[in-house]
Amino acid sequence: MSFGFLQSSLQQRDAQGLLRKRYSVNANKDGMIQIDDRFYINFASNDYLGLSQHSQVQQAFAEGLSMYGTGSGASSVVTGYSQEHKALEDDICTVLNKPAALLFSSGFSANQATCHALFNAKENPQGHILCDKYMHASFIQGALETSAKLTRYRHNNFEHAAEQIAKLPPNSMVATEGVFSMDGDTGNIARLANIINDQHKGQARPWLMVDDAHAFGVLGDNGFGTLDGGTSHNVNNCAAVKSEDVQVIMATFGKAVGTGGAFVAGSQDLIDYMVNMSKHYVYSTSFSAAQARASRAALALIEQGEQRDKLHQNITSFTQLAKHSGLALLDSNSAIQPIICACPKKALQYSAKLAELGLWVPAIRTPTVPKNTDRLRITLSALHTEQDIQALIEALCIVIQQ
Ligand SMILES: *Cc1c(COP(=O)(O)O)cnc(C)c1O
């Protein structure tokens, strides 16, 4: 039978407790979600600030809809690039102190496009990509498809990184994340930049790229992530990062910004090159102008900081209560708080029991996370109340200590 592997590999995944299922959400408001007929407190969303539900963001979306319609109608290099897209790119450049930025429909395609642009067999046959072991699948996938030699250093192990950085040839790139998507710790970008600067003087310096999907909107003095300059809310007390030390910065709008899509920012040459050469950009319809307008409204709210302050209060309250209750947490001071269960079936079992208690906490299993680190991935949000956090702690104690 043709394609019989479809069924056999699904059966194999199921037997290992690794089959993925989807749940359709009927309603999502104020930190609660409704699935089938039941309501749950939602600890599974990356909408860290609740901005997808904020009236000002929704109002901007609605204005955009009446001004530009629902779809952009074309690729950005045809007629899909509106003044709203341009204004959003300009906002990104201003807050991150970068000369140019480019919008993508998803972070997945932004990462792929970046890898393809910088490492193609014709123009850069010798370059290497070195990245943290826990780099997101969209980046790894993109890197594997290029001509680059890909190596990974042990997660946040800067001695291991330094050894490999020393050996990088010209036209290479080091990549890491601002806040790691599954562990919630930071990439210590300032330290990585120092290592690169120490080992490579002048022209052949490798570029440093940061995927800031989980830091943008959350970290930094004004909330704009790793390059924001400030050190407040800088989760591991890492030193501030200079914008010029990070040649490529990428982040998404689908998480803390509350809309969707992503950007890559860097030099004017990088962005002009991608506009010309990136198939992910040229052959893809741009996201709607209304979405760009809504994203700009979200950036303004991020800068004001009210939701960020609430999120950071919730993080502090969760980590303190968890410590008090003897729950084993990872070294994360971000909105991402994993609880390691060490086996996929256990993670599923905990997740199901939490659901019975009215809490939606997803089980994240291998291959999304390394083998034997299957986990509950709790995400906190500015929409949670103190009672929500207390309910979570109590439920975790019941489920784990049973
Ligand atoms: C979510 C995520 C992406 C992909 O972004 P999408 O806009 O969801 O496609 C890329 N990198 C990291 C670290 C992410 O968490």
CSV table of C-alpha atoms and ligand atoms in Angstrom, one decimal:
chain,number,residue,atom,x,y,z
A,1,MET,CA,0.0,0.0,0.0
A,2,SER,CA,1.4,3.4,-0.9
A,3,PHE,CA,2.1,5.6,2.1
A,4,GLY,CA,1.4,2.9,4.6
A,5,PHE,CA,4.0,4.6,6.8
A,6,LEU,CA,1.4,7.3,7.6
A,7,GLN,CA,-0.7,4.9,9.7
A,8,SER,CA,2.2,2.9,11.1
A,9,SER,CA,4.1,5.9,12.4
A,10,LEU,CA,1.0,7.3,14.0
A,11,GLN,CA,0.4,4.0,15.8
A,12,GLN,CA,3.9,4.0,17.0
A,13,ARG,CA,3.7,7.5,18.3
A,14,ASP,CA,0.4,6.7,20.1
A,15,ALA,CA,1.9,3.6,21.8
A,16,GLN,CA,4.7,5.8,23.2
A,17,GLY,CA,2.3,8.4,24.5
A,18,LEU,CA,3.6,10.9,21.9
A,19,LEU,CA,0.5,11.3,19.7
A,20,ARG,CA,-0.4,15.0,19.3
A,21,LYS,CA,-4.1,15.9,19.5
A,22,ARG,CA,-5.8,19.2,18.9
A,23,TYR,CA,-8.6,20.7,20.9
A,24,SER,CA,-10.8,23.3,19.4
A,25,VAL,CA,-11.3,26.3,21.6
A,26,ASN,CA,-14.8,27.7,21.8
A,27,ALA,CA,-14.1,30.9,23.7
A,28,ASN,CA,-11.0,32.6,25.0
A,29,LYS,CA,-11.4,35.6,27.4
A,30,ASP,CA,-9.9,37.1,30.6
A,31,GLY,CA,-7.5,34.2,31.1
A,32,MET,CA,-10.2,31.5,30.6
A,33,ILE,CA,-10.7,29.2,27.7
A,34,GLN,CA,-13.7,27.1,26.9
A,35,ILE,CA,-13.2,23.7,25.3
A,36,ASP,CA,-16.3,21.6,24.6
A,37,ASP,CA,-18.6,22.6,27.4
A,38,ARG,CA,-16.1,23.2,30.1
A,39,PHE,CA,-14.2,26.3,31.2
A,40,TYR,CA,-10.6,26.3,32.2
A,41,ILE,CA,-8.1,28.8,33.5
A,42,ASN,CA,-5.7,29.1,30.6
A,43,PHE,CA,-2.0,28.5,31.4
A,44,ALA,CA,-1.2,27.5,27.9
A,45,SER,CA,-1.1,30.8,25.9
A,46,ASN,CA,1.9,32.8,24.7
A,47,ASP,CA,-0.3,35.9,24.7
A,48,TYR,CA,1.6,37.0,27.8
A,49,LEU,CA,0.1,40.4,28.1
A,50,GLY,CA,-3.4,39.6,27.1
A,51,LEU,CA,-3.1,42.1,24.3
A,52,SER,CA,-5.1,39.9,21.8
A,53,GLN,CA,-8.1,40.8,23.9
A,54,HIS,CA,-7.2,44.4,24.6
A,55,SER,CA,-9.9,46.9,23.4
A,56,GLN,CA,-7.3,49.3,22.0
A,57,VAL,CA,-5.7,46.6,19.9
A,58,GLN,CA,-9.1,45.4,18.7
A,59,GLN,CA,-10.1,48.9,17.9
A,60,ALA,CA,-7.0,49.4,15.8
A,61,PHE,CA,-7.7,46.1,14.0
A,62,ALA,CA,-11.3,47.3,13.3
A,63,GLU,CA,-10.1,50.6,12.0
A,64,GLY,CA,-7.6,48.8,9.7
A,65,LEU,CA,-10.4,46.6,8.4
A,66,SER,CA,-12.5,49.5,7.4
A,67,MET,CA,-9.6,51.3,5.8
A,68,TYR,CA,-7.9,48.4,4.0
A,69,GLY,CA,-10.2,45.5,3.9
A,70,THR,CA,-9.6,42.0,5.3
A,71,GLY,CA,-6.7,40.8,3.2
A,72,SER,CA,-3.6,42.4,1.7
A,73,GLY,CA,-4.2,40.8,-1.7
A,74,ALA,CA,-0.6,40.3,-2.8
A,75,SER,CA,3.0,39.8,-1.9
A,76,SER,CA,4.8,42.7,-0.4
A,77,VAL,CA,6.8,43.1,-3.6
A,78,VAL,CA,3.6,43.5,-5.6
A,79,THR,CA,0.8,45.5,-3.8
A,80,GLY,CA,0.7,43.8,-0.4
A,81,TYR,CA,2.9,46.4,1.3
A,82,SER,CA,0.8,49.2,2.8
A,83,GLN,CA,1.7,52.3,4.7
A,84,GLU,CA,0.7,50.4,7.9
A,85,HIS,CA,3.3,47.7,7.2
A,86,LYS,CA,5.9,50.4,6.5
A,87,ALA,CA,4.9,52.2,9.8
A,88,LEU,CA,5.2,49.0,11.7
A,89,GLU,CA,8.7,48.4,10.3
A,90,ASP,CA,9.7,51.9,11.2
A,91,ASP,CA,8.4,51.4,14.7
A,92,ILE,CA,10.6,48.2,15.0
A,93,CYS,CA,13.6,50.1,13.7
A,94,THR,CA,13.1,52.9,16.2
A,95,VAL,CA,12.6,50.7,19.3
A,96,LEU,CA,15.5,48.3,18.5
A,97,ASN,CA,17.8,50.9,17.0
A,98,LYS,CA,18.2,49.1,13.7
A,99,PRO,CA,18.4,50.6,10.3
A,100,ALA,CA,15.9,48.2,8.6
A,101,ALA,CA,13.2,45.6,9.3
A,102,LEU,CA,11.1,43.2,7.3
A,103,LEU,CA,7.7,41.7,8.1
A,104,PHE,CA,6.8,38.0,7.7
A,105,SER,CA,3.6,36.1,8.1
A,106,SER,CA,5.1,33.9,10.7
A,107,GLY,CA,8.2,33.5,12.8
A,108,PHE,CA,8.6,30.1,11.2
A,109,SER,CA,9.1,31.7,7.8
A,110,ALA,CA,11.2,34.6,9.2
A,111,ASN,CA,13.7,32.1,10.6
A,112,GLN,CA,13.8,30.0,7.5
A,113,ALA,CA,14.2,33.1,5.3
A,114,THR,CA,17.1,34.4,7.4
A,115,CYS,CA,19.0,31.1,7.2
A,116,HIS,CA,18.4,30.8,3.4
A,117,ALA,CA,19.4,34.4,2.7
A,118,LEU,CA,22.7,34.2,4.6
A,119,PHE,CA,23.7,30.7,3.7
A,120,ASN,CA,23.2,29.7,0.1
A,121,ALA,CA,25.6,27.5,-1.8
A,122,LYS,CA,26.2,30.1,-4.5
A,123,GLU,CA,27.3,33.0,-2.4
A,124,ASN,CA,28.3,31.5,0.9
A,125,PRO,CA,29.4,27.9,0.5
A,126,GLN,CA,31.8,27.9,3.5
A,127,GLY,CA,29.8,29.5,6.2
A,128,HIS,CA,28.9,27.8,9.5
A,129,ILE,CA,25.9,28.2,11.7
A,130,LEU,CA,26.5,27.6,15.4
A,131,CYS,CA,23.5,27.7,17.7
A,132,ASP,CA,22.3,26.8,21.2
A,133,LYS,CA,21.1,23.2,21.5
A,134,TYR,CA,17.6,24.4,22.4
A,135,MET,CA,17.1,26.7,19.5
A,136,HIS,CA,13.5,26.6,18.1
A,137,ALA,CA,12.6,24.0,15.4
A,138,SER,CA,11.9,26.7,12.8
A,139,PHE,CA,15.4,27.9,13.0
A,140,ILE,CA,17.0,24.4,13.0
A,141,GLN,CA,14.8,23.3,10.1
A,142,GLY,CA,15.8,26.4,8.2
A,143,ALA,CA,19.5,25.9,9.0
A,144,LEU,CA,19.5,22.3,7.9
A,145,GLU,CA,18.1,23.2,4.5
A,146,THR,CA,21.0,25.6,3.7
A,147,SER,CA,24.5,25.0,2.6
A,148,ALA,CA,25.8,25.9,6.0
A,149,LYS,CA,27.5,23.4,8.3
A,150,LEU,CA,25.3,23.4,11.4
A,151,THR,CA,26.7,22.7,14.9
A,152,ARG,CA,25.1,23.2,18.3
A,153,TYR,CA,26.6,24.0,21.6
A,154,ARG,CA,25.2,22.6,24.9
A,155,HIS,CA,22.4,24.7,26.2
A,156,ASN,CA,23.7,28.0,27.6
A,157,ASN,CA,27.1,26.4,28.1
A,158,PHE,CA,29.4,29.3,27.2
A,159,GLU,CA,32.6,27.4,27.6
A,160,HIS,CA,31.4,25.0,25.0
A,161,ALA,CA,30.2,27.8,22.8
A,162,ALA,CA,33.5,29.7,23.1
A,163,GLU,CA,35.5,26.6,21.9
A,164,GLN,CA,33.4,26.4,18.8
A,165,ILE,CA,33.1,30.2,18.2
A,166,ALA,CA,37.0,30.3,18.0
A,167,LYS,CA,36.9,27.9,15.0
A,168,LEU,CA,34.2,29.7,13.0
A,169,PRO,CA,35.2,30.7,9.4
A,170,PRO,CA,34.3,34.0,7.9
A,171,ASN,CA,30.6,34.5,6.9
A,172,SER,CA,29.4,32.4,9.9
A,173,MET,CA,26.6,33.1,12.4
A,174,VAL,CA,26.0,32.3,16.0
A,175,ALA,CA,22.3,32.1,17.0
A,176,THR,CA,20.4,31.9,20.3
A,177,GLU,CA,17.1,32.9,21.9
A,178,GLY,CA,16.3,35.9,24.1
A,179,VAL,CA,14.1,33.7,26.3
A,180,PHE,CA,14.1,30.0,25.5
A,181,SER,CA,10.6,28.8,24.5
A,182,MET,CA,10.5,25.6,26.5
A,183,ASP,CA,12.7,26.3,29.5
A,184,GLY,CA,12.0,30.0,30.0
A,185,ASP,CA,15.7,31.0,30.8
A,186,THR,CA,17.6,33.6,28.9
A,187,GLY,CA,20.4,33.2,26.4
A,188,ASN,CA,22.7,35.7,28.1
A,189,ILE,CA,23.3,37.5,24.9
A,190,ALA,CA,25.8,40.0,26.3
A,191,ARG,CA,28.1,37.2,27.3
A,192,LEU,CA,27.9,35.6,23.9
A,193,ALA,CA,28.6,38.9,22.2
A,194,ASN,CA,31.7,39.4,24.4
A,195,ILE,CA,33.0,36.0,23.5
A,196,ILE,CA,32.5,36.7,19.8
A,197,ASN,CA,34.1,40.1,20.1
A,198,ASP,CA,37.1,38.7,22.1
A,199,GLN,CA,37.8,36.0,19.6
A,200,HIS,CA,37.1,37.7,16.3
A,201,LYS,CA,38.4,41.1,15.6
A,202,GLY,CA,37.6,42.9,12.4
A,203,GLN,CA,36.0,41.7,9.2
A,204,ALA,CA,35.6,38.0,9.8
A,205,ARG,CA,33.6,38.4,12.9
A,206,PRO,CA,30.7,36.0,12.9
A,207,TRP,CA,27.2,37.6,13.1
A,208,LEU,CA,25.1,37.1,16.2
A,209,MET,CA,21.4,36.4,15.7
A,210,VAL,CA,18.8,36.4,18.4
A,211,ASP,CA,15.3,34.9,18.1
A,212,ASP,CA,13.4,37.1,20.6
A,213,ALA,CA,10.0,35.5,20.2
A,214,HIS,CA,9.5,35.1,23.9
A,215,ALA,CA,11.3,38.2,25.1
A,216,PHE,CA,9.8,40.8,22.7
A,217,GLY,CA,7.0,42.6,24.5
A,218,VAL,CA,8.2,41.3,27.9
A,219,LEU,CA,11.8,42.1,28.7
A,220,GLY,CA,13.7,45.4,28.7
A,221,ASP,CA,13.0,48.8,30.1
A,222,ASN,CA,10.3,49.5,27.4
A,223,GLY,CA,9.4,45.9,26.8
A,224,PHE,CA,11.0,45.5,23.5
A,225,GLY,CA,13.2,42.5,24.4
A,226,THR,CA,16.9,41.7,24.4
A,227,LEU,CA,17.9,44.9,22.5
A,228,ASP,CA,15.7,47.2,24.4
A,229,GLY,CA,18.8,48.5,26.3
A,230,GLY,CA,17.5,48.4,29.8
A,231,THR,CA,18.2,45.8,32.4
A,232,SER,CA,14.9,45.9,34.3
A,233,HIS,CA,12.9,42.7,34.0
A,234,ASN,CA,16.1,41.2,32.6
A,235,VAL,CA,15.3,37.8,33.9
A,236,ASN,CA,18.7,36.4,34.8
A,237,ASN,CA,20.3,39.7,35.7
A,238,CYS,CA,22.3,39.5,32.5
A,239,ALA,CA,24.1,42.7,31.4
A,240,ALA,CA,22.4,44.9,28.9
A,241,VAL,CA,23.1,44.1,25.2
A,242,LYS,CA,24.3,46.7,22.7
A,243,SER,CA,22.2,46.7,19.5
A,244,GLU,CA,25.3,46.8,17.3
A,245,ASP,CA,26.5,43.5,18.9
A,246,VAL,CA,23.4,41.7,17.5
A,247,GLN,CA,23.4,41.8,13.7
A,248,VAL,CA,20.1,40.0,13.2
A,249,ILE,CA,17.2,40.2,15.5
A,250,MET,CA,14.0,38.4,14.9
A,251,ALA,CA,10.8,38.3,16.9
A,252,THR,CA,7.1,37.4,16.5
A,253,PHE,CA,3.9,39.3,16.9
A,254,GLY,CA,1.9,36.2,17.7
A,255,LYS,CA,3.1,36.0,21.3
A,256,ALA,CA,3.3,39.0,23.6
A,257,VAL,CA,2.2,41.4,20.9
A,258,GLY,CA,-1.1,39.5,20.6
A,259,THR,CA,-1.6,39.7,16.8
A,260,GLY,CA,0.4,37.5,14.4
A,261,GLY,CA,3.4,37.5,12.0
A,262,ALA,CA,7.0,38.3,12.7
A,263,PHE,CA,9.9,40.6,11.8
A,264,VAL,CA,13.6,40.4,11.0
A,265,ALA,CA,15.7,43.5,11.7
A,266,GLY,CA,19.3,44.2,10.8
A,267,SER,CA,21.4,46.2,8.4
A,268,GLN,CA,19.9,47.9,5.3
A,269,ASP,CA,21.9,45.5,3.1
A,270,LEU,CA,20.5,42.4,4.9
A,271,ILE,CA,16.9,43.6,4.5
A,272,ASP,CA,17.4,44.7,0.9
A,273,TYR,CA,18.9,41.4,0.1
A,274,MET,CA,16.0,39.5,1.6
A,275,VAL,CA,13.5,41.6,-0.3
A,276,ASN,CA,15.2,40.5,-3.5
A,277,MET,CA,16.2,37.0,-2.7
A,278,SER,CA,14.0,35.5,0.0
A,279,LYS,CA,11.5,33.2,-1.5
A,280,HIS,CA,9.7,33.1,1.8
A,281,TYR,CA,9.1,36.8,1.5
A,282,VAL,CA,8.7,37.3,-2.3
A,283,TYR,CA,6.3,34.4,-2.9
A,284,SER,CA,4.1,34.9,0.1
A,285,THR,CA,1.1,37.2,0.5
A,286,SER,CA,1.8,39.7,3.3
A,287,PHE,CA,-0.4,39.7,6.4
A,288,SER,CA,-3.2,42.2,6.4
A,289,ALA,CA,-2.7,45.9,6.8
A,290,ALA,CA,-5.3,45.8,9.6
A,291,GLN,CA,-3.1,43.3,11.5
A,292,ALA,CA,-0.1,45.7,11.0
A,293,ARG,CA,-2.2,48.5,12.4
A,294,ALA,CA,-3.3,46.4,15.4
A,295,SER,CA,0.3,45.4,16.0
A,296,ARG,CA,1.4,49.0,16.2
A,297,ALA,CA,-1.3,49.7,18.8
A,298,ALA,CA,0.0,46.7,20.8
A,299,LEU,CA,3.5,48.1,20.7
A,300,ALA,CA,2.3,51.4,22.1
A,301,LEU,CA,0.6,49.5,25.0
A,302,ILE,CA,3.8,47.5,25.6
A,303,GLU,CA,5.8,50.6,26.0
A,304,GLN,CA,3.3,52.0,28.5
A,305,GLY,CA,4.0,49.0,30.6
A,306,GLU,CA,0.8,48.4,32.6
A,307,GLN,CA,0.4,44.8,31.4
A,308,ARG,CA,4.1,44.1,31.7
A,309,ASP,CA,4.1,45.1,35.3
A,310,LYS,CA,1.1,42.8,36.0
A,311,LEU,CA,2.8,39.9,34.2
A,312,HIS,CA,6.0,40.4,36.3
A,313,GLN,CA,4.0,40.5,39.5
A,314,ASN,CA,2.3,37.3,38.5
A,315,ILE,CA,5.7,35.6,37.8
A,316,THR,CA,7.1,36.7,41.1
A,317,SER,CA,4.0,35.5,42.9
A,318,PHE,CA,4.0,32.1,41.1
A,319,THR,CA,7.7,31.4,41.8
A,320,GLN,CA,7.5,32.4,45.4
A,321,LEU,CA,4.4,30.3,46.1
A,322,ALA,CA,5.9,27.4,44.2
A,323,LYS,CA,9.1,27.5,46.3
A,324,HIS,CA,7.0,27.7,49.4
A,325,SER,CA,5.1,24.6,48.4
A,326,GLY,CA,8.2,22.6,47.5
A,327,LEU,CA,7.4,22.4,43.8
A,328,ALA,CA,10.5,21.9,41.7
A,329,LEU,CA,10.9,24.6,39.1
A,330,LEU,CA,13.6,25.3,36.5
A,331,ASP,CA,15.8,28.3,36.7
A,332,SER,CA,13.3,30.6,35.0
A,333,ASN,CA,12.1,34.0,36.0
A,334,SER,CA,10.1,34.5,32.8
A,335,ALA,CA,6.5,33.8,32.0
A,336,ILE,CA,7.4,30.3,30.9
A,337,GLN,CA,7.5,27.9,33.9
A,338,PRO,CA,8.1,24.3,33.1
A,339,ILE,CA,7.6,21.4,35.5
A,340,ILE,CA,9.7,18.4,34.4
A,341,CYS,CA,7.9,15.0,34.5
A,342,ALA,CA,10.6,13.0,32.9
A,343,CYS,CA,8.2,10.7,30.9
A,344,PRO,CA,5.6,11.6,28.3
A,345,LYS,CA,2.9,9.5,29.8
A,346,LYS,CA,3.3,11.1,33.2
A,347,ALA,CA,3.2,14.5,31.6
A,348,LEU,CA,-0.1,13.6,29.9
A,349,GLN,CA,-1.5,12.2,33.1
A,350,TYR,CA,-0.7,15.4,35.1
A,351,SER,CA,-2.1,17.5,32.3
A,352,ALA,CA,-5.4,15.5,32.3
A,353,LYS,CA,-5.7,15.7,36.0
A,354,LEU,CA,-5.1,19.4,36.0
A,355,ALA,CA,-7.9,19.7,33.4
A,356,GLU,CA,-10.2,17.8,35.7
A,357,LEU,CA,-9.5,20.5,38.3
A,358,GLY,CA,-10.3,23.3,35.8
A,359,LEU,CA,-6.8,24.2,34.7
A,360,TRP,CA,-5.5,24.0,31.1
A,361,VAL,CA,-1.8,23.2,31.3
A,362,PRO,CA,-0.2,21.5,28.2
A,363,ALA,CA,2.0,18.5,28.3
A,364,ILE,CA,5.0,19.2,26.1
A,365,ARG,CA,6.8,16.0,25.0
A,366,THR,CA,9.7,14.9,23.0
A,367,PRO,CA,10.6,15.7,20.2
A,368,THR,CA,9.6,19.2,21.1
A,369,VAL,CA,11.8,18.9,24.2
A,370,PRO,CA,14.8,16.6,24.7
A,371,LYS,CA,14.1,13.0,25.6
A,372,ASN,CA,13.3,12.4,29.3
A,373,THR,CA,12.5,16.1,29.9
A,374,ASP,CA,8.8,15.8,29.0
A,375,ARG,CA,7.0,18.4,31.0
A,376,LEU,CA,4.1,20.6,31.9
A,377,ARG,CA,4.7,24.0,30.3
A,378,ILE,CA,3.0,26.6,32.3
A,379,THR,CA,2.7,30.1,30.8
A,380,LEU,CA,1.7,33.0,33.0
A,381,SER,CA,-0.1,36.0,31.7
A,382,ALA,CA,-1.1,39.5,32.8
A,383,LEU,CA,-4.7,38.4,32.6
A,384,HIS,CA,-4.3,35.9,35.5
A,385,THR,CA,-5.5,37.0,38.9
A,386,GLU,CA,-3.8,36.2,42.2
A,387,GLN,CA,-6.5,33.6,42.8
A,388,ASP,CA,-5.7,32.0,39.5
A,389,ILE,CA,-2.1,31.6,40.5
A,390,GLN,CA,-3.1,30.2,43.9
A,391,ALA,CA,-5.5,27.7,42.3
A,392,LEU,CA,-2.6,26.6,40.0
A,393,ILE,CA,-0.2,26.0,42.9
A,394,GLU,CA,-2.8,24.1,44.9
A,395,ALA,CA,-3.7,21.9,41.9
A,396,LEU,CA,-0.1,21.2,41.1
A,397,CYS,CA,0.5,20.1,44.7
A,398,ILE,CA,-2.5,17.8,44.6
A,399,VAL,CA,-1.6,16.3,41.2
A,400,ILE,CA,2.1,15.9,41.7
A,401,GLN,CA,2.1,14.8,45.3
A,402,GLN,CA,-0.7,12.3,44.8
B,1,LIG,C1,6.8,30.6,18.2
B,1,LIG,C2,8.2,30.7,17.8
B,1,LIG,C3,8.7,30.8,16.5
B,1,LIG,C4,7.7,30.8,15.3
B,1,LIG,O1,6.9,31.9,15.3
B,1,LIG,P1,5.4,31.8,14.6
B,1,LIG,O2,5.1,33.2,14.4
B,1,LIG,O3,4.6,31.1,15.6
B,1,LIG,O4,5.6,31.0,13.4
B,1,LIG,C5,10.0,31.0,16.3
B,1,LIG,N1,10.9,31.0,17.3
B,1,LIG,C6,10.5,30.8,18.5
B,1,LIG,C7,11.6,30.8,19.6
B,1,LIG,C8,9.2,30.6,18.9
B,1,LIG,O5,8.8,30.4,20.1
